[in-house]
Short mmCIF file of C-alpha atoms in Angstrom, two decimals:
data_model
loop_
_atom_site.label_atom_id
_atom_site.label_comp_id
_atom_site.label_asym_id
_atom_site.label_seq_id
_atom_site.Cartn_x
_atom_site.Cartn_y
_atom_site.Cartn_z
CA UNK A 1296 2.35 1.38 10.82
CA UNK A 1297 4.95 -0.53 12.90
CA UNK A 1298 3.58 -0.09 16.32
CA UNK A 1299 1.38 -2.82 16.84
CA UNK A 1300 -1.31 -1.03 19.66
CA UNK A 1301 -1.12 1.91 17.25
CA UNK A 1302 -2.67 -0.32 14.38
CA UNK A 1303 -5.36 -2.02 16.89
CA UNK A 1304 -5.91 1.46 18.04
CA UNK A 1305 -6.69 2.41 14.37
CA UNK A 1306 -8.01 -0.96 13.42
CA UNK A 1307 -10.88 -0.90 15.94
CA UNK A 1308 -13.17 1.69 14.54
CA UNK A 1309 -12.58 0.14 11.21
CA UNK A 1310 -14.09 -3.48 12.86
CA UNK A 1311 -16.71 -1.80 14.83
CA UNK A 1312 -18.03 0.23 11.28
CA UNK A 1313 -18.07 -3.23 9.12
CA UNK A 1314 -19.78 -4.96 11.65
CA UNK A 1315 -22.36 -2.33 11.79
CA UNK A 1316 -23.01 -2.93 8.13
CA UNK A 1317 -23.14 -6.89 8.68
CA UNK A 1318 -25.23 -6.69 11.72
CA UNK A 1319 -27.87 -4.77 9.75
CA UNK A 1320 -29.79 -7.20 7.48
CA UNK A 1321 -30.43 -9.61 10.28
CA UNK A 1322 -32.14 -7.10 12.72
CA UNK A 1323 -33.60 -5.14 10.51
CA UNK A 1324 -35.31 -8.90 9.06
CA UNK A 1325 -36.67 -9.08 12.62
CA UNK A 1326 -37.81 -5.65 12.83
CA UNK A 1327 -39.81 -6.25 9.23
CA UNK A 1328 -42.78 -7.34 11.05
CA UNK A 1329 -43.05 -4.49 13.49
CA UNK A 1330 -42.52 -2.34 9.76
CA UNK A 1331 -45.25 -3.83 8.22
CA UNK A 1332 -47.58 -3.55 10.75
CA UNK A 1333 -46.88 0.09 11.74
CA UNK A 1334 -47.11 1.35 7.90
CA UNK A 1335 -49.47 -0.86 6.85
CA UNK A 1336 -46.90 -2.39 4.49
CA UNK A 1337 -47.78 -6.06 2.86
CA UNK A 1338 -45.09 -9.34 2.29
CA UNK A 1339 -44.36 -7.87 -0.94
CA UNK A 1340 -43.85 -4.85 -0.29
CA UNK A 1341 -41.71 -5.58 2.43
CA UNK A 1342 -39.66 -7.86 0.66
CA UNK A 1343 -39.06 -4.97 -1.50
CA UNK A 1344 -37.66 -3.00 1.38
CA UNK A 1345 -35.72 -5.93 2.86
CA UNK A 1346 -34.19 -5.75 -0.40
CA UNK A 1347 -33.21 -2.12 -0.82
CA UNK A 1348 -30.36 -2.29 1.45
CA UNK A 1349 -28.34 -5.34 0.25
CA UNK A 1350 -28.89 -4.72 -3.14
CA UNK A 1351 -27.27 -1.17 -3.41
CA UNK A 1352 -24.54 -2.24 -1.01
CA UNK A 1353 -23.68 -5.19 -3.60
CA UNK A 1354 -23.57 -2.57 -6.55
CA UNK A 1355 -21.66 -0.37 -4.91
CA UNK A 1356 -18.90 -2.34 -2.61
CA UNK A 1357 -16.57 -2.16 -5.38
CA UNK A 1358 -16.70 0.89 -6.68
CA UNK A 1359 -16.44 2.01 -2.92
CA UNK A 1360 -13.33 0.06 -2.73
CA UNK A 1361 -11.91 1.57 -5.45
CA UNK A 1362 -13.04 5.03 -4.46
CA UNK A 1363 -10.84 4.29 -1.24
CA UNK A 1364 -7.74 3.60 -3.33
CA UNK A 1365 -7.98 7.22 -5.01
CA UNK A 1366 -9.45 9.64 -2.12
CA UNK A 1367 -7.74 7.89 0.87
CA UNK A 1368 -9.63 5.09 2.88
CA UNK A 1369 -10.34 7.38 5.94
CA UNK A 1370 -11.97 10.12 4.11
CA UNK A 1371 -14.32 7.26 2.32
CA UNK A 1372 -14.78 5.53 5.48
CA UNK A 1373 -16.02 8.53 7.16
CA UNK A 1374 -18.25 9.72 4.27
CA UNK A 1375 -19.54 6.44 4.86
CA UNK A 1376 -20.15 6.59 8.28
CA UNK A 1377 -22.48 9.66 7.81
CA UNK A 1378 -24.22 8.57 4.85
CA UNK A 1379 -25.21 5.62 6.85
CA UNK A 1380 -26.33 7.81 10.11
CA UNK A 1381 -28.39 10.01 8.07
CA UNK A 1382 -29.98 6.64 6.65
CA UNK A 1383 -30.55 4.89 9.67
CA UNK A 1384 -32.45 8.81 11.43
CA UNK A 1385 -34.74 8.88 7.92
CA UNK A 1386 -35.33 4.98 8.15
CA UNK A 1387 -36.94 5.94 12.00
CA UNK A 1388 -38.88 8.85 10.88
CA UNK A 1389 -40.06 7.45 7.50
CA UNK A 1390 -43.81 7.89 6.75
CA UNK A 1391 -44.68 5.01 3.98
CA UNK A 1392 -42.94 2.99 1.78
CA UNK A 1393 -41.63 4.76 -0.68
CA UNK A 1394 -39.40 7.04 1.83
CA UNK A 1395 -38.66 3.81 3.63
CA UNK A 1396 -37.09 2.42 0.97
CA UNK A 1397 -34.84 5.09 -0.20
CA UNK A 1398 -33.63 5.71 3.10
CA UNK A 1399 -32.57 2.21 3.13
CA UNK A 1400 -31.07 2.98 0.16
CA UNK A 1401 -29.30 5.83 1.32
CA UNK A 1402 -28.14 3.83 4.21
CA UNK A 1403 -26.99 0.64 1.81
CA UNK A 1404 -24.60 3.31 -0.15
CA UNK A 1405 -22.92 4.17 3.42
CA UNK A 1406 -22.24 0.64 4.22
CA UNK A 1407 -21.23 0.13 0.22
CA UNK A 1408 -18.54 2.65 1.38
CA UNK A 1409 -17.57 1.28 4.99
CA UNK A 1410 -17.17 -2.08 4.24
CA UNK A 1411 -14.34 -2.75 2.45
CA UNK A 1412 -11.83 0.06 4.08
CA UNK A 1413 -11.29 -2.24 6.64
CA UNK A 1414 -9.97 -5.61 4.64
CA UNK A 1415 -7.86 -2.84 2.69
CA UNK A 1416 -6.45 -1.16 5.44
CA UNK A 1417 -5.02 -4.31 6.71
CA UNK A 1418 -1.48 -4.10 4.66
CA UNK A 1419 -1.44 -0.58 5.59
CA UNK A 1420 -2.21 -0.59 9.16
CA UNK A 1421 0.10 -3.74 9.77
CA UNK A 1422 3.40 -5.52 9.11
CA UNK A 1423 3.24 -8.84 7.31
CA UNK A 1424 4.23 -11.04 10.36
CA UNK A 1425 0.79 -9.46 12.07
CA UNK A 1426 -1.76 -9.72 8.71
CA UNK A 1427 -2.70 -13.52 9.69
CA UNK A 1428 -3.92 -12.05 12.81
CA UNK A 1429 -5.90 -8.75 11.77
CA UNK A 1430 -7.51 -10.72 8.81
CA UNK A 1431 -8.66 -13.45 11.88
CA UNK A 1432 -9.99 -11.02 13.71
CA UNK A 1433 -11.73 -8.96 10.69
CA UNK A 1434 -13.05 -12.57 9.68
CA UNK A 1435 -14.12 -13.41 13.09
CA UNK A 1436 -15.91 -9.96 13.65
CA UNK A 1437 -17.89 -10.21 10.52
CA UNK A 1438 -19.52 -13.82 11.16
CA UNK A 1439 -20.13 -12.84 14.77
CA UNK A 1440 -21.77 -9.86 13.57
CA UNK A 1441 -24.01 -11.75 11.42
CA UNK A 1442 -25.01 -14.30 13.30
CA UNK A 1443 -25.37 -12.07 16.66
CA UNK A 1444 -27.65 -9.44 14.85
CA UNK A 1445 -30.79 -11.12 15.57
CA UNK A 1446 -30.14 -11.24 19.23
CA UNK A 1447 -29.20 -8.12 19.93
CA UNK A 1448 -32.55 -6.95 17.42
CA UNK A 1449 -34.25 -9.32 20.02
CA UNK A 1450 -32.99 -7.39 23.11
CA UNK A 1451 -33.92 -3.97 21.77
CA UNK A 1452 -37.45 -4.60 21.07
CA UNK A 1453 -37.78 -6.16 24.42
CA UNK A 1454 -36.01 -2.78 26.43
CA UNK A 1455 -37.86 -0.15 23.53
CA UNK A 1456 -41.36 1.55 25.16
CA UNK A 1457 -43.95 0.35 23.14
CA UNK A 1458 -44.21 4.06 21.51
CA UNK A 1459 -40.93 3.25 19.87
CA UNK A 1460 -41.13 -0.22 18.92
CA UNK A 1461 -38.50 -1.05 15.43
CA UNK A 1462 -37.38 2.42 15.38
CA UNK A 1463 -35.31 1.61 18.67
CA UNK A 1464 -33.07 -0.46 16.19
CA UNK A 1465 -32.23 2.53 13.82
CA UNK A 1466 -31.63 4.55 17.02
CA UNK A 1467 -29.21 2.29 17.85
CA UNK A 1468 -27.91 1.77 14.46
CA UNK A 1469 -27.01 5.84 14.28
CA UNK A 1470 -25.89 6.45 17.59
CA UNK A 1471 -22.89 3.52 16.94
CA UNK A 1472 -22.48 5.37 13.63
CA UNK A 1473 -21.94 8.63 15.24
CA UNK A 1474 -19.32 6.85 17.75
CA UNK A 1475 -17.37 4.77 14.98
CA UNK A 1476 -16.89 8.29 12.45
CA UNK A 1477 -16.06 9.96 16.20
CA UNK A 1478 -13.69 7.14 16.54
CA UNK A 1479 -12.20 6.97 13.09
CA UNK A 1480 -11.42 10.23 12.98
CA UNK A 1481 -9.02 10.19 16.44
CA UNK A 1482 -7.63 7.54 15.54
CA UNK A 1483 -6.71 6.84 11.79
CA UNK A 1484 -4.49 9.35 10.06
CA UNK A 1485 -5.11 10.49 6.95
CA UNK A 1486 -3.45 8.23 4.54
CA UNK A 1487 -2.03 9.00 0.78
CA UNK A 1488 -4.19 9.33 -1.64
CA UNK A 1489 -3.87 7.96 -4.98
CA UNK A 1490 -3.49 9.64 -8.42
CA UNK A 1491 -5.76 7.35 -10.81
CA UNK A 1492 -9.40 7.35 -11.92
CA UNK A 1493 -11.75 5.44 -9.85
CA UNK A 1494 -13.52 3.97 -12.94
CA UNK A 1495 -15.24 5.44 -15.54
CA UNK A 1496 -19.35 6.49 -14.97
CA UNK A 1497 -20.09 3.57 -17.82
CA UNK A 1498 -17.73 0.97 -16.50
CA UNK A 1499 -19.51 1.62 -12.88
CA UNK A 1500 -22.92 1.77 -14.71
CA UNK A 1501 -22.43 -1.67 -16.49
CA UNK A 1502 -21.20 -3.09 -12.99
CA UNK A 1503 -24.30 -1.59 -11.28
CA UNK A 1504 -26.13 -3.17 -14.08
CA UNK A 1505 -24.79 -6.83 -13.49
CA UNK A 1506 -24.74 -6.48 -10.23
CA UNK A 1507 -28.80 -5.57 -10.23
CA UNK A 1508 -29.55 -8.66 -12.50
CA UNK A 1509 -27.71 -10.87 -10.38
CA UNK A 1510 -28.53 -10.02 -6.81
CA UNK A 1511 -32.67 -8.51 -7.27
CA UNK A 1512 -33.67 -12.41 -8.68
CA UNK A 1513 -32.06 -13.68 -6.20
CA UNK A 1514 -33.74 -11.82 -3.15
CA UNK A 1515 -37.25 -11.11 -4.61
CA UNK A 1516 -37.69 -14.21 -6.34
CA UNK A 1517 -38.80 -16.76 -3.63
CA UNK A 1518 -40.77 -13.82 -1.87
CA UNK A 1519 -42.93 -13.42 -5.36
CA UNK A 1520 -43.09 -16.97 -6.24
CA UNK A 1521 -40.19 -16.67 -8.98
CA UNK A 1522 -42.23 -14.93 -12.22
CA UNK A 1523 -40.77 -14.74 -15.25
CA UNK A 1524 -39.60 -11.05 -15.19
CA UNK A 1525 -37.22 -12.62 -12.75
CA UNK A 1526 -35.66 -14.85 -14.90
CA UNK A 1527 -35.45 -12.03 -17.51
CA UNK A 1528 -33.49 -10.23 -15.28
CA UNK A 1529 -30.95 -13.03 -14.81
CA UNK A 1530 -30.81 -13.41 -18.11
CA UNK A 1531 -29.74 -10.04 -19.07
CA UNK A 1532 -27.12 -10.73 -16.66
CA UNK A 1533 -25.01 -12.12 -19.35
CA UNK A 1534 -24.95 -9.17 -21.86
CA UNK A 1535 -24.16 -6.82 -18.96
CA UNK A 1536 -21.45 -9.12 -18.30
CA UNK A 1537 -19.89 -8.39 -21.21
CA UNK A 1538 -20.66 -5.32 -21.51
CA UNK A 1539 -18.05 -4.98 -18.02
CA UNK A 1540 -15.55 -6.96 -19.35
CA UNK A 1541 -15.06 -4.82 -22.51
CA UNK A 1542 -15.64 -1.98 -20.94
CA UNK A 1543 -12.60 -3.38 -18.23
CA UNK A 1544 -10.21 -4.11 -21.28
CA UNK A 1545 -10.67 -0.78 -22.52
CA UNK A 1546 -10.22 1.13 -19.13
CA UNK A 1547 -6.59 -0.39 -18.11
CA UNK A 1548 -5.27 0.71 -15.11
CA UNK A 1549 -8.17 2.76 -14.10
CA UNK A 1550 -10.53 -0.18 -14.51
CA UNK A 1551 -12.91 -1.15 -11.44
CA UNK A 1552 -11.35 -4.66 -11.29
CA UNK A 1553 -8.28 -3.83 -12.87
CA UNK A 1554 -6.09 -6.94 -14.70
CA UNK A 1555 -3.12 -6.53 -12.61
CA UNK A 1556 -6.09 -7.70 -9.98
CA UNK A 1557 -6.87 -10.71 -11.73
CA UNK A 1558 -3.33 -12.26 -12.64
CA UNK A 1559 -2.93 -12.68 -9.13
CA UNK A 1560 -3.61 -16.46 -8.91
CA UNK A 1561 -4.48 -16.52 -4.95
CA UNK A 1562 -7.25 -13.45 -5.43
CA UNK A 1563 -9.30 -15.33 -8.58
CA UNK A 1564 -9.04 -18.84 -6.28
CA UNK A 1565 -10.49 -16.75 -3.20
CA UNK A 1566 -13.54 -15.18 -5.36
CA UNK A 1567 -14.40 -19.05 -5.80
CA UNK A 1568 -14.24 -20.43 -2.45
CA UNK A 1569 -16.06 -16.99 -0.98
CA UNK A 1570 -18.90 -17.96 -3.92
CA UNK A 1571 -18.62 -22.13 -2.71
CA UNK A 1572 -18.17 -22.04 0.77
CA UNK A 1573 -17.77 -18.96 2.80
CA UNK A 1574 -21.36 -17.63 1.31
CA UNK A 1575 -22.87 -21.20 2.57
CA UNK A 1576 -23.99 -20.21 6.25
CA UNK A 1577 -26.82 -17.16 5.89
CA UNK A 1578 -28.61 -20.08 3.80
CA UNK A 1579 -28.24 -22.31 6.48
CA UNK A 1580 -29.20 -19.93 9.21
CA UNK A 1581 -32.79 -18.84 7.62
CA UNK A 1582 -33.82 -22.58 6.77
CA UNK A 1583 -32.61 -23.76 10.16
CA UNK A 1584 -34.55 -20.46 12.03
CA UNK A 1585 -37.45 -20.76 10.10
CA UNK A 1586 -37.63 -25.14 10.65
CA UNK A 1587 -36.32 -24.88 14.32
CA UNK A 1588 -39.01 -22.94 15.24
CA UNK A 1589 -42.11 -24.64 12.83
CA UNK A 1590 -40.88 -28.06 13.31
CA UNK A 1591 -39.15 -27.97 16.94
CA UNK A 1592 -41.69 -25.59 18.49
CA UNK A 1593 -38.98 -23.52 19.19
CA UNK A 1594 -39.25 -19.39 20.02
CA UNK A 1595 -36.99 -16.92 18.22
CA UNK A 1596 -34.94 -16.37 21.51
CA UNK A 1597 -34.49 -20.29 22.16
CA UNK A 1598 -33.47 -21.04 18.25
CA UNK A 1599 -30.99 -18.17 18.81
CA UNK A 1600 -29.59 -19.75 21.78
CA UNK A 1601 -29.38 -23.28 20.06
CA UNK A 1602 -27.63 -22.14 16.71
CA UNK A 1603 -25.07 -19.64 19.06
CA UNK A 1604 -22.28 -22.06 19.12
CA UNK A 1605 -21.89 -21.02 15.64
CA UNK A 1606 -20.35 -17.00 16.15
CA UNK A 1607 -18.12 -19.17 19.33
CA UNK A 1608 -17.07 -21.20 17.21
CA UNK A 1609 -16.08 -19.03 14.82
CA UNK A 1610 -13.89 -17.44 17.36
CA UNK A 1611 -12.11 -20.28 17.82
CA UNK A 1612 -11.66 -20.89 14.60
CA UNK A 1613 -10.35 -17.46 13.36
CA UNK A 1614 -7.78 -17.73 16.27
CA UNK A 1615 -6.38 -20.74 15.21
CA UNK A 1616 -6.19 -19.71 11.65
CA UNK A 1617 -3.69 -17.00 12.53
CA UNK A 1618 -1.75 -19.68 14.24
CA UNK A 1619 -1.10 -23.01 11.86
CA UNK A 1620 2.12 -22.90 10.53
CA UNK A 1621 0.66 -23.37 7.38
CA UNK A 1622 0.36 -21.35 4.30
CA UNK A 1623 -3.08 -20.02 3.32
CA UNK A 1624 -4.34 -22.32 0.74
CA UNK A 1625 -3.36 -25.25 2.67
CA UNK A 1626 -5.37 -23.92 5.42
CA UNK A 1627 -8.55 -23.01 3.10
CA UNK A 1628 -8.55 -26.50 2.33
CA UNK A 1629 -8.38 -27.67 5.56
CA UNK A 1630 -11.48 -25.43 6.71
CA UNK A 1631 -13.52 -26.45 3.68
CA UNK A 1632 -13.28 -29.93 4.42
CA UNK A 1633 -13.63 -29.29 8.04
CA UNK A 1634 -16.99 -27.34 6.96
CA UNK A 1635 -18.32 -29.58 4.92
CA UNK A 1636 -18.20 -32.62 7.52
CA UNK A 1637 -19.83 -30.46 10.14
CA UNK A 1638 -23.04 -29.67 7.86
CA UNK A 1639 -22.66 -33.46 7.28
CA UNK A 1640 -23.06 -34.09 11.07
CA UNK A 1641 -26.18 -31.16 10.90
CA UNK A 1642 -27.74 -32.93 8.12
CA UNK A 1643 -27.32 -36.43 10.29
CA UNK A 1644 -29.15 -34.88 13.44
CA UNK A 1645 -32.08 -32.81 12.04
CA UNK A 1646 -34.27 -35.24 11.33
CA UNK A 1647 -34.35 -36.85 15.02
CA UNK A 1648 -34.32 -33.04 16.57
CA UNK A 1649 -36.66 -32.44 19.50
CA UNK A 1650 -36.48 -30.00 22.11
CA UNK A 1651 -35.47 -32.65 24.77
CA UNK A 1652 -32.43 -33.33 22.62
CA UNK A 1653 -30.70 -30.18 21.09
CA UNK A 1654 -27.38 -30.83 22.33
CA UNK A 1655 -26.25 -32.67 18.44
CA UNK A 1656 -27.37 -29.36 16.92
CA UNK A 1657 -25.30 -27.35 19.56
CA UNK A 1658 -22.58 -29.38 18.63
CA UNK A 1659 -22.91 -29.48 14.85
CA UNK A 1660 -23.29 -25.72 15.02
CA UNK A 1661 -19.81 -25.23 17.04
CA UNK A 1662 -18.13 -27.74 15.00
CA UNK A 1663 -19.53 -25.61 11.73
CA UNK A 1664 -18.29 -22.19 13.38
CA UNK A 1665 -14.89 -23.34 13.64
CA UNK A 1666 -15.10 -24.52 10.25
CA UNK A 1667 -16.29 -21.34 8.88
CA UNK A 1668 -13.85 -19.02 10.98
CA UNK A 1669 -10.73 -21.01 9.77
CA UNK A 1670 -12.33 -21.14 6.05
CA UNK A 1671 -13.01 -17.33 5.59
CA UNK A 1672 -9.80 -16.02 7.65
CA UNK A 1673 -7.76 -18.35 5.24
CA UNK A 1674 -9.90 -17.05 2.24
CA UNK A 1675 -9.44 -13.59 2.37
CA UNK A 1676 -5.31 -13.93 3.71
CA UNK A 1677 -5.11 -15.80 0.52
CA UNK A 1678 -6.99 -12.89 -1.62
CA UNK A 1679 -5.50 -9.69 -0.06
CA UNK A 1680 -2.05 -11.04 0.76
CA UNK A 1681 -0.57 -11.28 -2.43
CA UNK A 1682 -1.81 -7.54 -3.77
CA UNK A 1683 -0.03 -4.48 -4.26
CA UNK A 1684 -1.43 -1.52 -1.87
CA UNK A 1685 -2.42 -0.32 -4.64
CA UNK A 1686 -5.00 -1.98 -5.23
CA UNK A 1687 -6.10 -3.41 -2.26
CA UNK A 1688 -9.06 -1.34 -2.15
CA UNK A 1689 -9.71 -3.01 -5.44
CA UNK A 1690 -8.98 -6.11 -4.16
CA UNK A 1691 -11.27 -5.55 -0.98
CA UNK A 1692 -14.58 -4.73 -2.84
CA UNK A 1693 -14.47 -7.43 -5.35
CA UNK A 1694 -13.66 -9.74 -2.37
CA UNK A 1695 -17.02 -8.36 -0.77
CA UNK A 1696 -19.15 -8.05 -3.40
CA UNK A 1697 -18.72 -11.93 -3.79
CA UNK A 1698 -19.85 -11.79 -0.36
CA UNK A 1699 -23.07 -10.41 -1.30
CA UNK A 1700 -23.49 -11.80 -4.40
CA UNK A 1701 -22.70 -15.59 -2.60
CA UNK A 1702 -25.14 -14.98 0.08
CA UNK A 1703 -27.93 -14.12 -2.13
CA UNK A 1704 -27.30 -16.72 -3.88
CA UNK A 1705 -27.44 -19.09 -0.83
CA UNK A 1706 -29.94 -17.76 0.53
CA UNK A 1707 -32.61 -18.48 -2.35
CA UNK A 1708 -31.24 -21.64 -3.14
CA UNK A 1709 -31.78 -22.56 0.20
CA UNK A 1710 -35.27 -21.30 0.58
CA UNK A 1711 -35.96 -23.13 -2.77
CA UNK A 1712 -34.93 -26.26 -2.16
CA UNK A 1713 -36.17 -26.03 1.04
CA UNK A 1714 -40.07 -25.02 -0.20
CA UNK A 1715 -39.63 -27.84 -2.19
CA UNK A 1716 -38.99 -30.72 0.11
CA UNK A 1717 -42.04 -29.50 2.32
CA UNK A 1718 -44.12 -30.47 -0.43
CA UNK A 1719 -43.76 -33.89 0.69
CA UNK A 1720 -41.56 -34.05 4.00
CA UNK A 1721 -41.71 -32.60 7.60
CA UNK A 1722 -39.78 -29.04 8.53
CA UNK A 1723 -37.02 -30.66 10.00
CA UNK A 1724 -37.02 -33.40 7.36
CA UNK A 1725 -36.55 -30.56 4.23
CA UNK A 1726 -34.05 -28.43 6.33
CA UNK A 1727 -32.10 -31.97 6.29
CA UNK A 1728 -33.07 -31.95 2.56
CA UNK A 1729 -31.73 -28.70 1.77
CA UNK A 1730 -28.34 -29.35 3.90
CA UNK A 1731 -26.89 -31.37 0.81
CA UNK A 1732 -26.87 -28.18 -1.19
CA UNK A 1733 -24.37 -26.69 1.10
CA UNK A 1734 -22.81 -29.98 1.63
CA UNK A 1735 -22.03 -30.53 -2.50
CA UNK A 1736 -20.93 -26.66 -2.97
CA UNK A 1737 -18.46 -27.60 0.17
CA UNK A 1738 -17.33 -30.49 -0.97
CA UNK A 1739 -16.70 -29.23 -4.31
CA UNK A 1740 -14.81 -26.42 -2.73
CA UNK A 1741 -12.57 -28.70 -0.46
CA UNK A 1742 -11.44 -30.83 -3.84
CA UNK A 1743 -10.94 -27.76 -5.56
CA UNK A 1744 -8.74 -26.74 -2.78
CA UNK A 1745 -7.07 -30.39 -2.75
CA UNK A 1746 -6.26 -30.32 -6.44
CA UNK A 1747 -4.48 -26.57 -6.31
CA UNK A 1748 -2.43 -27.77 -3.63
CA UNK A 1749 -1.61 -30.98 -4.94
CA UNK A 1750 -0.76 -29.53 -8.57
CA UNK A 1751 1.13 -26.87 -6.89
CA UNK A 1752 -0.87 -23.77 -8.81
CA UNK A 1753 0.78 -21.14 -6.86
CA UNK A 1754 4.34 -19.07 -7.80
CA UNK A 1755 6.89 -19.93 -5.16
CA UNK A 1756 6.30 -16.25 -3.74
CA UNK A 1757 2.46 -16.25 -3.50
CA UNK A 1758 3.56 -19.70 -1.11
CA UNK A 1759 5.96 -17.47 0.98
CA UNK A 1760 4.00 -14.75 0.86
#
């Protein structure tokens, strides 16, 4: 598509639907407690709810993306779309848990299959010269989503009549469903669909598999004190692991990752620095909500306010990515390092935090959103730019799936090391503790980054390209 208000035209729904899918986890986490209380629901149980969602959407981003590549990206997108109204209208109405949780479910396979049609549509929808651009503002959607979910959960609850309490959020959830698919469908034209397999139903079952081990440790384990089924199910991890691979050396071309995929050198350096660096902030944000407010006396709507320099800085920083004249890696190191100073500052100023003196948080928080928006815009140019359309759908679920799989990670890491240090230290104190975990996977990103550049890793055409 030359016309470049064509492709924003067309481009927009696509934002709108994989910010939906972001925005989700964080407002439905503060509609949990509303949840429990309504169906009578206990922590564990909940957590097992909480769960649903991200887990299926981890298993099935890549097979999504893939499914994209052979159907068309519209038709998938759309699917999608009403897969994840139909969750979001049984989520409202469900009676008790077990409903609950498949309609999350349900919902958690639409956004599987939303998600990554918009980082693959990017080479379709624009010309090179304009990709630096649509992947800054795909990045700087996506973090503003995330961080801005909470808020706008926040805002709901406080307009909903008491009658309608959490279910307000699902309301709102399907009625921007409804107008995204209403949007899509004006707007994107049908694209070409493509003649391969999408993966054969035991490739896709031993990626499910891996997927499960991986991700379900990661997001029950803190919540049920880390027992050892858990770390059974990590364990089997590895067999299911190579269970893929063979099963992905067997399949070829129709593989779910396929090799072509992986001898691109920029896409296998991205799925690092997503899993080092770009996963780092959902860690950060639940230790620093849940200390801001236990150590700092803060309320939800005032922690909020102090940690929103973060999505503004973003903004920032995913415009200025789309504007160095450098190439991406050069600019993924740059952001790393940039990142990894600000949580410096962060880790600096929690300790002496009080609510007469938030301003070094503010700032820490706007320096780290500039960080991250240059980091993840740079991150995913330097996956997606180098792949055939052919397989960008490919390309765009592994991409996101690392997503997931990062922020799980991160997030119990976090929480661990973070339980920990309150044995013996103050809130504020162990959130400062638990900074140096994002500050050594940083740090170890940004020297990765330094090395590649320095030993000059790249083909002269993934440097031009």
């Amino acid at each position: 598509m030359t016309n470049s208000s064509a492709a924003l035209r067309g481009f927009t729904p696509l934002l709108i639907g994989m910010a939906m899918t972001i925005a989700d986890v964080p407002m439905m986490a503060i509609a949990m407690p509303g949840i429990g209380a309504d169906l009578a629901l206990g922590t564990r149980t909940l957590a097992l709810v909480a769960g649903a969602y991200p887990l299926v959407v981890a298993m099935l981003l890549l097979p999504a993306g893939r499914a994209g590549d052979r159907f068309g990206r519209r038709r998938v997108f759309l699917i999608g779309g009403a897969l994840f109204l139909a969750g979001a209208l049984l989520v409202a109405v469900a009676p008790g848990p077990l409903p609950l949780a498949g309609a999350r479910m349900l919902q958690g396979a639409g956004a599987a299959a939303l998600a990554p049609q918009a980082l693959a549509m990017i080479p379709r929808l624009f010309a090179p010269a304009a990709q630096s651009g649509a992947f800054a503002r795909l990045a700087m959607t996506a973090s503003f989503a995330a961080v801005c979910g909470p808020l706008l959960a926040g805002v709901l609850l406080a307009a909903a009549p008491c009658w309608l309490g959490w279910r307000a959020i699902l309301l709102a959830e399907a009625a921007l469903a409804l107008a995204v698919m209403s949007l899509a469908a004006r707007r994107l034209a049908p694209d070409r669909t493509g003649t391969g397999d999408t993966g054969r139903p035991a490739q896709i079952a031993a990626f499910a598999a891996l997927i499960l081990c991986l991700v379900a440790p990661l997001s029950l384990g803190p919540a049920f004190g880390w027992p050892l089924p858990v770390f059974l199910l990590l364990a089997a991890a590895l067999p299911c692991a190579a269970l893929f691979a063979r099963l992905t050396a067997r399949a070829g071309p129709a593989a779910l990752i396929p090799q072509a995929l992986l001898r691109v050198p920029g896409f296998r350096w991205s799925l690092v620095f997503l899993l080092l660096a770009v996963s780092a902030a959902p860690g950060v944000f639940v230790v620093l909500s849940l200390a801001l407010q236990a150590g700092a006396g803060l309320g939800p709507l005032q922690t909020g306010l102090v940690t929103a320099g973060f999505p503004a800085g973003v903004m920032a920083g995913s415009w200025l990515a789309g504007r160095l004249p450098l190439r991406p890696l050069a600019r993924v190191a740059l952001g790393v390092a940039l990142l990894c100073a600000s949580f410096l500052l962060i880790q600096a100023v929690l300790p002496g935090l009080s609510p007469a003196r938030l301003w070094p948080l503010r700032a820490g928080m706007l320096a780290a959103g500039a960080a991250m928006g240059l980091t993840v815009t740079s991150v995913m140019q330097l996956g997606m730019s180098g792949l055939p359309r052919a397989l960008s759908g490919a390309g765009a679920g592994a991409i996101q799936t690392m997503q997931q799989v990062g922020m799980a990670a991160s997030i119990a890491l976090s929480l661990a090391v973070y339980g920990g240090a309150l044995a013996t230290r103050p809130e504020l104190e162990a959130a400062a503790a638990m900074m140096w975990l994002q500050i050594g996977t940083t740090g170890a990103a940004a020297l990765l980054a330094l090395a590649l550049l320095r030993g000059q890793v790249f083909p002269k055409r993934e440097a031009e390209a």
